[in-house]
PDB file of C-alpha atoms and ligand atoms in Angstrom:
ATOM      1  CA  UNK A1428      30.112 -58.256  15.718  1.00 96.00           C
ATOM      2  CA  UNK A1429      31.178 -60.156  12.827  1.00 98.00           C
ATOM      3  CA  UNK A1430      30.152 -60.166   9.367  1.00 98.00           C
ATOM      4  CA  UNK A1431      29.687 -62.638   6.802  1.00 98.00           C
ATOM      5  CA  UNK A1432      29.275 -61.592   2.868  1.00 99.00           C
ATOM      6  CA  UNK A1433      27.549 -64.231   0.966  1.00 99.00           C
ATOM      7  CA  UNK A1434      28.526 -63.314  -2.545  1.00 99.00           C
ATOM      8  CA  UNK A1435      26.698 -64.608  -5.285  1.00 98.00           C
ATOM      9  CA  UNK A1436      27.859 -63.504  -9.484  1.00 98.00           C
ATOM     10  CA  UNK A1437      27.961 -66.394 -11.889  1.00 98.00           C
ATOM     11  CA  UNK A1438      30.139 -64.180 -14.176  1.00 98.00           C
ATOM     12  CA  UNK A1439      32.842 -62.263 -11.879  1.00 98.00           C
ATOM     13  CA  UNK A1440      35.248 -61.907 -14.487  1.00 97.00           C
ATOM     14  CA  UNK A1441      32.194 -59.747 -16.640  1.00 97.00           C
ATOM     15  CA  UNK A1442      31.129 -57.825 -13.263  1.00 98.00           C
ATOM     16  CA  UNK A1443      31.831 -54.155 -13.156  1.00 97.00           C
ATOM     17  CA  UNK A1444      29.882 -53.252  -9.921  1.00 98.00           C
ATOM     18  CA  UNK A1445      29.757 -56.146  -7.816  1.00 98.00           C
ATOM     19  CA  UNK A1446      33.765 -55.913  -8.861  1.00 98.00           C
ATOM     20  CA  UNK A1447      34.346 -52.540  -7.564  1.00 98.00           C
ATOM     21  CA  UNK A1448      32.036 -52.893  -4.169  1.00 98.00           C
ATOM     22  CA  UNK A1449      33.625 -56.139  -2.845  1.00 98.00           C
ATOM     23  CA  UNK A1450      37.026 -54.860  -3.692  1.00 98.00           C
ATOM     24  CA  UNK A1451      39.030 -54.618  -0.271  1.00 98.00           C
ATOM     25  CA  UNK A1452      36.013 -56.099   1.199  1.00 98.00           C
ATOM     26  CA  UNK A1453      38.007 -59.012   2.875  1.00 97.00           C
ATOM     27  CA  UNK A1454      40.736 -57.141   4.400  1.00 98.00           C
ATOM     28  CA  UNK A1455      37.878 -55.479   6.555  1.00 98.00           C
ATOM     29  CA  UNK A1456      38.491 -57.042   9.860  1.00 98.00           C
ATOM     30  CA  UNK A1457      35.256 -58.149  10.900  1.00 98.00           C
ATOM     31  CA  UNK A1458      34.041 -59.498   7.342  1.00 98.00           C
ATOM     32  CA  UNK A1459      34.199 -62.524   6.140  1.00 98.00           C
ATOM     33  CA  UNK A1460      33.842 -63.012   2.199  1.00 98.00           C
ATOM     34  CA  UNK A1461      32.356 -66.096   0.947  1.00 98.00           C
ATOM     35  CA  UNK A1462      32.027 -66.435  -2.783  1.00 98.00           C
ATOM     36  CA  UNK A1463      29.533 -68.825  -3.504  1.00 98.00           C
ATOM     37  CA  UNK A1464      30.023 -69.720  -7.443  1.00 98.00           C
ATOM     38  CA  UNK A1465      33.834 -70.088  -6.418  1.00 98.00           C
ATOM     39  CA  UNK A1466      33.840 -72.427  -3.700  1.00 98.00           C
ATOM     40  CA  UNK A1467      31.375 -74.111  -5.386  1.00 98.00           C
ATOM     41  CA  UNK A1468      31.186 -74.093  -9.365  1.00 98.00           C
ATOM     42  CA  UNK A1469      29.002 -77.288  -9.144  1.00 98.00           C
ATOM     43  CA  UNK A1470      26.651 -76.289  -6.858  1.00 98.00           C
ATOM     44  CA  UNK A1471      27.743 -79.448  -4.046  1.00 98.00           C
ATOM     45  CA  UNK A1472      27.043 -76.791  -1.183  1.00 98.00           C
ATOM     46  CA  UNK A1473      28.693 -78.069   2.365  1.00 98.00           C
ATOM     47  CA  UNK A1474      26.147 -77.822   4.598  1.00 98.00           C
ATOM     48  CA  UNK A1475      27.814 -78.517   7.499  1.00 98.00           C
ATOM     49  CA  UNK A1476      30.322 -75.798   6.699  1.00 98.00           C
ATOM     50  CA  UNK A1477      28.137 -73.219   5.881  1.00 99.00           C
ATOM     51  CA  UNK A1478      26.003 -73.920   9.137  1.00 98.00           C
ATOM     52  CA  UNK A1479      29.600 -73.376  10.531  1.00 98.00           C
ATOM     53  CA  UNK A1480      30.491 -70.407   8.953  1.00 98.00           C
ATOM     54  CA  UNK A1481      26.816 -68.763  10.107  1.00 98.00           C
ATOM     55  CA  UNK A1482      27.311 -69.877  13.639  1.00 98.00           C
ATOM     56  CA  UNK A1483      30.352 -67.778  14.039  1.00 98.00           C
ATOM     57  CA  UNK A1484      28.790 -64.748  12.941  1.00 98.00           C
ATOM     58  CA  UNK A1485      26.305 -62.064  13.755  1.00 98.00           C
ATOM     59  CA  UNK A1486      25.320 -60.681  10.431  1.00 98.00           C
ATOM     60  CA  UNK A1487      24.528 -62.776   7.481  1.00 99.00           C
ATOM     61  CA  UNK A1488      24.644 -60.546   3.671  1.00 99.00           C
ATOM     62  CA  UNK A1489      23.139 -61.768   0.558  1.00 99.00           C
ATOM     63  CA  UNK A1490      25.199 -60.136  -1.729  1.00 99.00           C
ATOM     64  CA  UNK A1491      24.473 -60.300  -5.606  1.00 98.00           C
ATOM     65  CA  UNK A1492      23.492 -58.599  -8.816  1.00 98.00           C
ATOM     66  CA  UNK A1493      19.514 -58.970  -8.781  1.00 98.00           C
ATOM     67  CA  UNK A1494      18.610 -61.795 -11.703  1.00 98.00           C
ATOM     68  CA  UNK A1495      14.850 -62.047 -12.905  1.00 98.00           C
ATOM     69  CA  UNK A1496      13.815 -60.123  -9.578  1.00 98.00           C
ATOM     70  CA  UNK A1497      15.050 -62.374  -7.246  1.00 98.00           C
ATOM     71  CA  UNK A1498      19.142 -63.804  -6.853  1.00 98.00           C
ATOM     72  CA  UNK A1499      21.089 -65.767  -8.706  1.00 98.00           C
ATOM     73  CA  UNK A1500      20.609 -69.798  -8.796  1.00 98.00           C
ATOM     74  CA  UNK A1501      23.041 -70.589  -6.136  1.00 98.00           C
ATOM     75  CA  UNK A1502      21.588 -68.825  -3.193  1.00 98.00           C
ATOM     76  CA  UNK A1503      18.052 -70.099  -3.762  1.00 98.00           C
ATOM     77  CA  UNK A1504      20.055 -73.774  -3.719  1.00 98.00           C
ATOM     78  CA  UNK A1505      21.704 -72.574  -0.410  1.00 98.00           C
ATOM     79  CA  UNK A1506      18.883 -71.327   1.125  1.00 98.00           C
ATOM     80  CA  UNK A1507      17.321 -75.066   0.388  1.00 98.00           C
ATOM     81  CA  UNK A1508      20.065 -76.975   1.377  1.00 98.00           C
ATOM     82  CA  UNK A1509      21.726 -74.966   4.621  1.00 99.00           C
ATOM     83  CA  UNK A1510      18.694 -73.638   6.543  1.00 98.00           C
ATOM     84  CA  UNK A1511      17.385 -76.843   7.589  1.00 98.00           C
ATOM     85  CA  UNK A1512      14.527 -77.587   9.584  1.00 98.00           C
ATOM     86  CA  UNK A1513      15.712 -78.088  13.537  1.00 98.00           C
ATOM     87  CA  UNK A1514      18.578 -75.601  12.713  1.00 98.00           C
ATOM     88  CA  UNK A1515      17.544 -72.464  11.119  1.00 98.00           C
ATOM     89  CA  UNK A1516      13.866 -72.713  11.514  1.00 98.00           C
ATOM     90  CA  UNK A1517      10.960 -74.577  13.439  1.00 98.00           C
ATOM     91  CA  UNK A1518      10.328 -74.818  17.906  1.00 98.00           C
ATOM     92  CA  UNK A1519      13.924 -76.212  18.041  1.00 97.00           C
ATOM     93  CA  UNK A1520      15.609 -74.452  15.203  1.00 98.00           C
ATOM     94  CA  UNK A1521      17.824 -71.230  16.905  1.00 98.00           C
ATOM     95  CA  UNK A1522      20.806 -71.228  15.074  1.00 98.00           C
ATOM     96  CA  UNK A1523      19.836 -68.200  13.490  1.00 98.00           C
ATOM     97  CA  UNK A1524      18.047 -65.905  16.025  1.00 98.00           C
ATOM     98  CA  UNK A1525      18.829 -62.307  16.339  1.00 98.00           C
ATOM     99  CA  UNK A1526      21.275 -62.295  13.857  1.00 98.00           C
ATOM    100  CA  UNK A1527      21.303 -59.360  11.818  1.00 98.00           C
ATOM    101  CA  UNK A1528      20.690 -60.206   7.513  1.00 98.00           C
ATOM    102  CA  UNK A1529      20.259 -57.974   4.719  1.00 98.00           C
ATOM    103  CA  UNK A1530      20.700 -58.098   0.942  1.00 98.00           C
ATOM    104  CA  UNK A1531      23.132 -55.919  -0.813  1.00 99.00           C
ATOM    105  CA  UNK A1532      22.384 -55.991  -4.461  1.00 98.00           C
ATOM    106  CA  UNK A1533      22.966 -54.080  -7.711  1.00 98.00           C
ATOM    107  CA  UNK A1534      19.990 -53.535 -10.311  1.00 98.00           C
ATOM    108  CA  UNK A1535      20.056 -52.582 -14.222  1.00 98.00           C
ATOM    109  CA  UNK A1536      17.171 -50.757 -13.667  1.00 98.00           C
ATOM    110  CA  UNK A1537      16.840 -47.433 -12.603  1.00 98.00           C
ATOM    111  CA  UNK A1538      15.468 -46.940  -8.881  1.00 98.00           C
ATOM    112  CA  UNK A1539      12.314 -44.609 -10.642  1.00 98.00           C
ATOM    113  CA  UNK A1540      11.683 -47.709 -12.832  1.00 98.00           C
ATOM    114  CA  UNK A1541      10.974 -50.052  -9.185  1.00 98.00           C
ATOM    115  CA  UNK A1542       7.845 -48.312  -7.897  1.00 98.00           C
ATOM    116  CA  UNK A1543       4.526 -49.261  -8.230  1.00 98.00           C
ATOM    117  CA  UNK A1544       3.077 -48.151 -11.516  1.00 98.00           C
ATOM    118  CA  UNK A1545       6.135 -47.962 -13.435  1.00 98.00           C
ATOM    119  CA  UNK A1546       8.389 -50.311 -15.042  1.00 98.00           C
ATOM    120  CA  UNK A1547       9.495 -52.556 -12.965  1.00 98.00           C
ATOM    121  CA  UNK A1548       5.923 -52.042 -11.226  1.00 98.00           C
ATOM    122  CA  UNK A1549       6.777 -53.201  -7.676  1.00 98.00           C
ATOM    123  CA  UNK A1550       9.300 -51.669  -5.305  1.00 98.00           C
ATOM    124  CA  UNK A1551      12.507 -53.463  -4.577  1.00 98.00           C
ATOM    125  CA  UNK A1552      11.415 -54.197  -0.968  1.00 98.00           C
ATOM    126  CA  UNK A1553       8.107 -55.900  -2.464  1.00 98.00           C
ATOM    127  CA  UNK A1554      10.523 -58.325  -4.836  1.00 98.00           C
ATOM    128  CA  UNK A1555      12.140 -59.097  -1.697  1.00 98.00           C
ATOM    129  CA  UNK A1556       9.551 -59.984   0.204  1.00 98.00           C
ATOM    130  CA  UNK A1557      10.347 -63.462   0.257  1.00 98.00           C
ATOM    131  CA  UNK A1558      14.048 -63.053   1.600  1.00 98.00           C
ATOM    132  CA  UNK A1559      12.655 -61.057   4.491  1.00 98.00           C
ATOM    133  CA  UNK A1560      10.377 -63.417   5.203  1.00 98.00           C
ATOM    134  CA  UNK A1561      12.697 -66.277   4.918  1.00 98.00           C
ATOM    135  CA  UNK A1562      14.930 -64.073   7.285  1.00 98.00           C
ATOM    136  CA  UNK A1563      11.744 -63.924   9.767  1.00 98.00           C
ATOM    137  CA  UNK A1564      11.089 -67.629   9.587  1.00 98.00           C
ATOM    138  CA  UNK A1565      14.473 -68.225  10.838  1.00 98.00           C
ATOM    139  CA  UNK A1566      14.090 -65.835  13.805  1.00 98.00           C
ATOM    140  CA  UNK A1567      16.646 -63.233  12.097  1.00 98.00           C
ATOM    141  CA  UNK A1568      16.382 -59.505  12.284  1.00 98.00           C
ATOM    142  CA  UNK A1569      15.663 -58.483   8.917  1.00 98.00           C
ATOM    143  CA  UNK A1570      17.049 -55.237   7.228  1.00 98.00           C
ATOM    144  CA  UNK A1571      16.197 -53.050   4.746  1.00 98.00           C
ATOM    145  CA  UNK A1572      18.286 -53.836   1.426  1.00 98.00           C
ATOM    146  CA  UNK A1573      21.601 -51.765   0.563  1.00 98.00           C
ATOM    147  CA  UNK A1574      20.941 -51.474  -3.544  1.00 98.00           C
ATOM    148  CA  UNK A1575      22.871 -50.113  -6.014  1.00 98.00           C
ATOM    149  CA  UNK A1576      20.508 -49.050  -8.873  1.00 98.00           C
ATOM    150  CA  UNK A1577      20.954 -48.078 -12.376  1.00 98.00           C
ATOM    151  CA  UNK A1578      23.909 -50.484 -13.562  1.00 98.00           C
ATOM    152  CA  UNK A1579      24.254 -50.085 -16.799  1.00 95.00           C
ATOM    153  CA  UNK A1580      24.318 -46.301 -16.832  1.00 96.00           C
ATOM    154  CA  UNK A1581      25.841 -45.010 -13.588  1.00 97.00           C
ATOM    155  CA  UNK A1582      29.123 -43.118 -13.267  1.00 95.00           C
ATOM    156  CA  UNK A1583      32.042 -44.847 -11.731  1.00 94.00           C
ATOM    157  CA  UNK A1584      32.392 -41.704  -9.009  1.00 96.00           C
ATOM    158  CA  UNK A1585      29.152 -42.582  -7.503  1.00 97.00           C
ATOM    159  CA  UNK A1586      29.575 -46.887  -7.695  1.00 98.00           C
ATOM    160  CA  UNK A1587      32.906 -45.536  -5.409  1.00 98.00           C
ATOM    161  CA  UNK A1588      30.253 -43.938  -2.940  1.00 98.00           C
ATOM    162  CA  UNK A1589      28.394 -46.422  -2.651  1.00 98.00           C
ATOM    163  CA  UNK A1590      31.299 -48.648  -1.978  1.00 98.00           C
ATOM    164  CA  UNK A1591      32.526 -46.190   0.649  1.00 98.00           C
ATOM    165  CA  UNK A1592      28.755 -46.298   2.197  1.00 98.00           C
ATOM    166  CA  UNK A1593      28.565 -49.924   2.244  1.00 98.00           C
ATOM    167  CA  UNK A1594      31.925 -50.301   4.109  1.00 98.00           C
ATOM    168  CA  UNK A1595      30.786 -47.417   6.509  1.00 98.00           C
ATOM    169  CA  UNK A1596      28.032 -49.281   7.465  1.00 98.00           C
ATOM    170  CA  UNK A1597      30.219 -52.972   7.686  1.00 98.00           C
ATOM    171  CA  UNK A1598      31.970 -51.066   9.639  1.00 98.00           C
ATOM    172  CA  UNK A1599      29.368 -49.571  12.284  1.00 98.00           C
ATOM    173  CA  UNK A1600      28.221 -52.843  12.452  1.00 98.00           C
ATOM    174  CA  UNK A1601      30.844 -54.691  13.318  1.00 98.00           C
ATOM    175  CA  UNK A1602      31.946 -51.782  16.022  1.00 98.00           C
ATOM    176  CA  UNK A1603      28.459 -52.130  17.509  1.00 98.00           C
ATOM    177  CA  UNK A1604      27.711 -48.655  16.248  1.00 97.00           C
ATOM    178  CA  UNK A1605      24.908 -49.627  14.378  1.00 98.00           C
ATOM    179  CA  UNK A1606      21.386 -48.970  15.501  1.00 97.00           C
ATOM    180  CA  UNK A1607      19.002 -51.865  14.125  1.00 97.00           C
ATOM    181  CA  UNK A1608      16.164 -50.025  15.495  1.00 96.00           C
ATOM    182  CA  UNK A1609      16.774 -47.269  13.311  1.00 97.00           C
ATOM    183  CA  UNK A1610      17.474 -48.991  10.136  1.00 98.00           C
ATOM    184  CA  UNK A1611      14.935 -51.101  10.438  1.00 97.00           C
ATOM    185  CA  UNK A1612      11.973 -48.136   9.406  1.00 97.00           C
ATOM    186  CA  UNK A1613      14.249 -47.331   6.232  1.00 98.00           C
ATOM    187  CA  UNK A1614      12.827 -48.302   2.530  1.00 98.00           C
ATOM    188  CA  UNK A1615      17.190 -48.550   1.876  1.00 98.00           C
ATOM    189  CA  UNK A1616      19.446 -49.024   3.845  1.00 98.00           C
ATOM    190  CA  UNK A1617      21.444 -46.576   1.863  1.00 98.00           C
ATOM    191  CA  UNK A1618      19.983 -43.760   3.629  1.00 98.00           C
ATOM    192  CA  UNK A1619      21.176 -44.759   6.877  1.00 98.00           C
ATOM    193  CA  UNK A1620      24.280 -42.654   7.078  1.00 96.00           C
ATOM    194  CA  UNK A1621      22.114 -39.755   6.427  1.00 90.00           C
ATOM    195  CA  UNK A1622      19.471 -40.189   8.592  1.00 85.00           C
ATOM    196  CA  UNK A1623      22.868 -40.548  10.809  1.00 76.00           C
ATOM    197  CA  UNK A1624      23.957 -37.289   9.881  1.00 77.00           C
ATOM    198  CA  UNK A1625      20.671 -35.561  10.669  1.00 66.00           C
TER     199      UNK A1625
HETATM  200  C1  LIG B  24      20.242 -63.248 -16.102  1.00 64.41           C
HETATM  201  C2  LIG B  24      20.096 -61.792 -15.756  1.00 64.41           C
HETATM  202  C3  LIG B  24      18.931 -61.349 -15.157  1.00 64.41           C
HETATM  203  C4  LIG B  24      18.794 -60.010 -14.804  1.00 64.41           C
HETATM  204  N1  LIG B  24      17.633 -59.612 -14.197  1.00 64.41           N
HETATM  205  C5  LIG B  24      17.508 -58.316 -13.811  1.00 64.41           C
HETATM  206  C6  LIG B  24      16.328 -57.901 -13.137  1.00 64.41           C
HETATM  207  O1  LIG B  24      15.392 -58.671 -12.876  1.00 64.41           O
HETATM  208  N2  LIG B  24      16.231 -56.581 -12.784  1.00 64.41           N
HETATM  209  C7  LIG B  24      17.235 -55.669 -13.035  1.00 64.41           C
HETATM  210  O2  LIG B  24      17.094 -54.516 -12.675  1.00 64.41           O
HETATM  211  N3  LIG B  24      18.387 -56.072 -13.655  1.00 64.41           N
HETATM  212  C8  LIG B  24      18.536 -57.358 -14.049  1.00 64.41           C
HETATM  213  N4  LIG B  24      19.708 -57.767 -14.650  1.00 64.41           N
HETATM  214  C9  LIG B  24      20.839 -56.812 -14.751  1.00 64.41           C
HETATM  215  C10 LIG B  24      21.844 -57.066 -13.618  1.00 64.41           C
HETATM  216  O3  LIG B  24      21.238 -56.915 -12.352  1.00 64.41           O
HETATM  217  C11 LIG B  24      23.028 -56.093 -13.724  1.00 64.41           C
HETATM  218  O4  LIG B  24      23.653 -56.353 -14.960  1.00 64.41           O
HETATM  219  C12 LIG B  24      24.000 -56.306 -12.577  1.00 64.41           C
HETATM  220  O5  LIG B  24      23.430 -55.922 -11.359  1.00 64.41           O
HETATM  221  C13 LIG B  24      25.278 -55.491 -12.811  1.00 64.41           C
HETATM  222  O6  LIG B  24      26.223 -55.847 -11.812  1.00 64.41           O
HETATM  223  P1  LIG B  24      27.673 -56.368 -12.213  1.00 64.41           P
HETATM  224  O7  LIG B  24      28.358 -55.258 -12.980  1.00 64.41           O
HETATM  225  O8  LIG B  24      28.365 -56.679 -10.929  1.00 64.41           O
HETATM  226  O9  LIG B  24      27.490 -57.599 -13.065  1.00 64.41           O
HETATM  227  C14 LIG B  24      19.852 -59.086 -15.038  1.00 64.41           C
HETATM  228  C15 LIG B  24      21.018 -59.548 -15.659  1.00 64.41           C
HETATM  229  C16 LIG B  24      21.145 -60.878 -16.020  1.00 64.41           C
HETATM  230  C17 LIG B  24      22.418 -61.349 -16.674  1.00 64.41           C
END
């Protein structure tokens, strides 16, 4: 299985999660890393190239800081432009199918504050909700999300284990260890390794 990271932060240089988590990323073999602001600082996506880049691989990540509940400009302008009708979607469009997609974000808020009735007053999956479904429409299997919560307070200690989980899971995946079924019932796909472990 192969792997290809989508990475979307307007302001890398100012990142301090998204910094530490992709660090090391690319010399996963398996993974492909594909920053998105710096391939293309004025937004003139290559469609053809990123309908290349798809083809050749089995998992497709979304992965960003979450902006105003949703991602940052440049993947809602790739989504528009590279999943064309006839390609990624619609009776002829199969580009796409059965490939495996998730988004791996990080959050300010805390994960208490994204539940129903507080804060944030929706859950993470909810705000998502059109990703999935985008995901669906294009005949993907869609995943729960991998989030890192809590940005601005957490400890660097436990932004390293989520690092480590995220490349344990890269890593099942692209070894075919990875059971879709499974993951599929989680809320996070944090919790995988756990339920794992159980
Ligand atoms: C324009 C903007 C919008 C943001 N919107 C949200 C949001 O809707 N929800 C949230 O929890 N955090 C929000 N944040 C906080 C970022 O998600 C947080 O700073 C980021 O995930 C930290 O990752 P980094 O260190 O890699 O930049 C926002 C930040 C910016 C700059």
């Amino acid at each position: 299985m192969k792997v290809l990271v989508l990475f979307a932060h307007p302001a890398f240089h100012k990142s301090r999660i998204n910094k530490i988590l992709v660090d090391g990323i690319s010399h996963i073999e398996g993974v492909t890393f594909h920053d998105l602001y710096e391939h293309y600082p004025e937004f003139d996506i290559d469609i053809q190239k990123e309908q290349d880049l798809l083809s050749k691989h089995d998992c497709v990540i979304f992965q960003h800081p979450f902006f105003w509940y949703s991602t940052p400009a440049i993947l809602k302008e790739w989504q528009d432009l590279v999943l064309e009708h006839g390609w990624a979607f619609g009776s002829q469009g199969n580009a796409l199918k059965g490939k495996l997609f998730f988004c791996a974000l990080t959050t300010g808020g805390p994960q208490q504050a994204y539940q129903i009735g507080s804060f944030h007053n929706h859950t993470i999956n909810q705000l998502l909700s059109p990703l999935r479904q985008t995901a669906i429409l294009c005949k993907m299997v869609p995943l729960p999300p991998f989030v890192v919560h809590g940005t601005h307070a957490i400890e660097p200690d436990e932004v390293l284990d989520h690092k480590n989980d995220y490349f344990k899971i890269l890593k099942l995946i692209i070894n075919n260890e990875f059971d879709s079924e499974k993951a599929v019932k989680l809320n996070y796909l944090n919790d995988y390794l756990k339920m794992e472990e159980k």
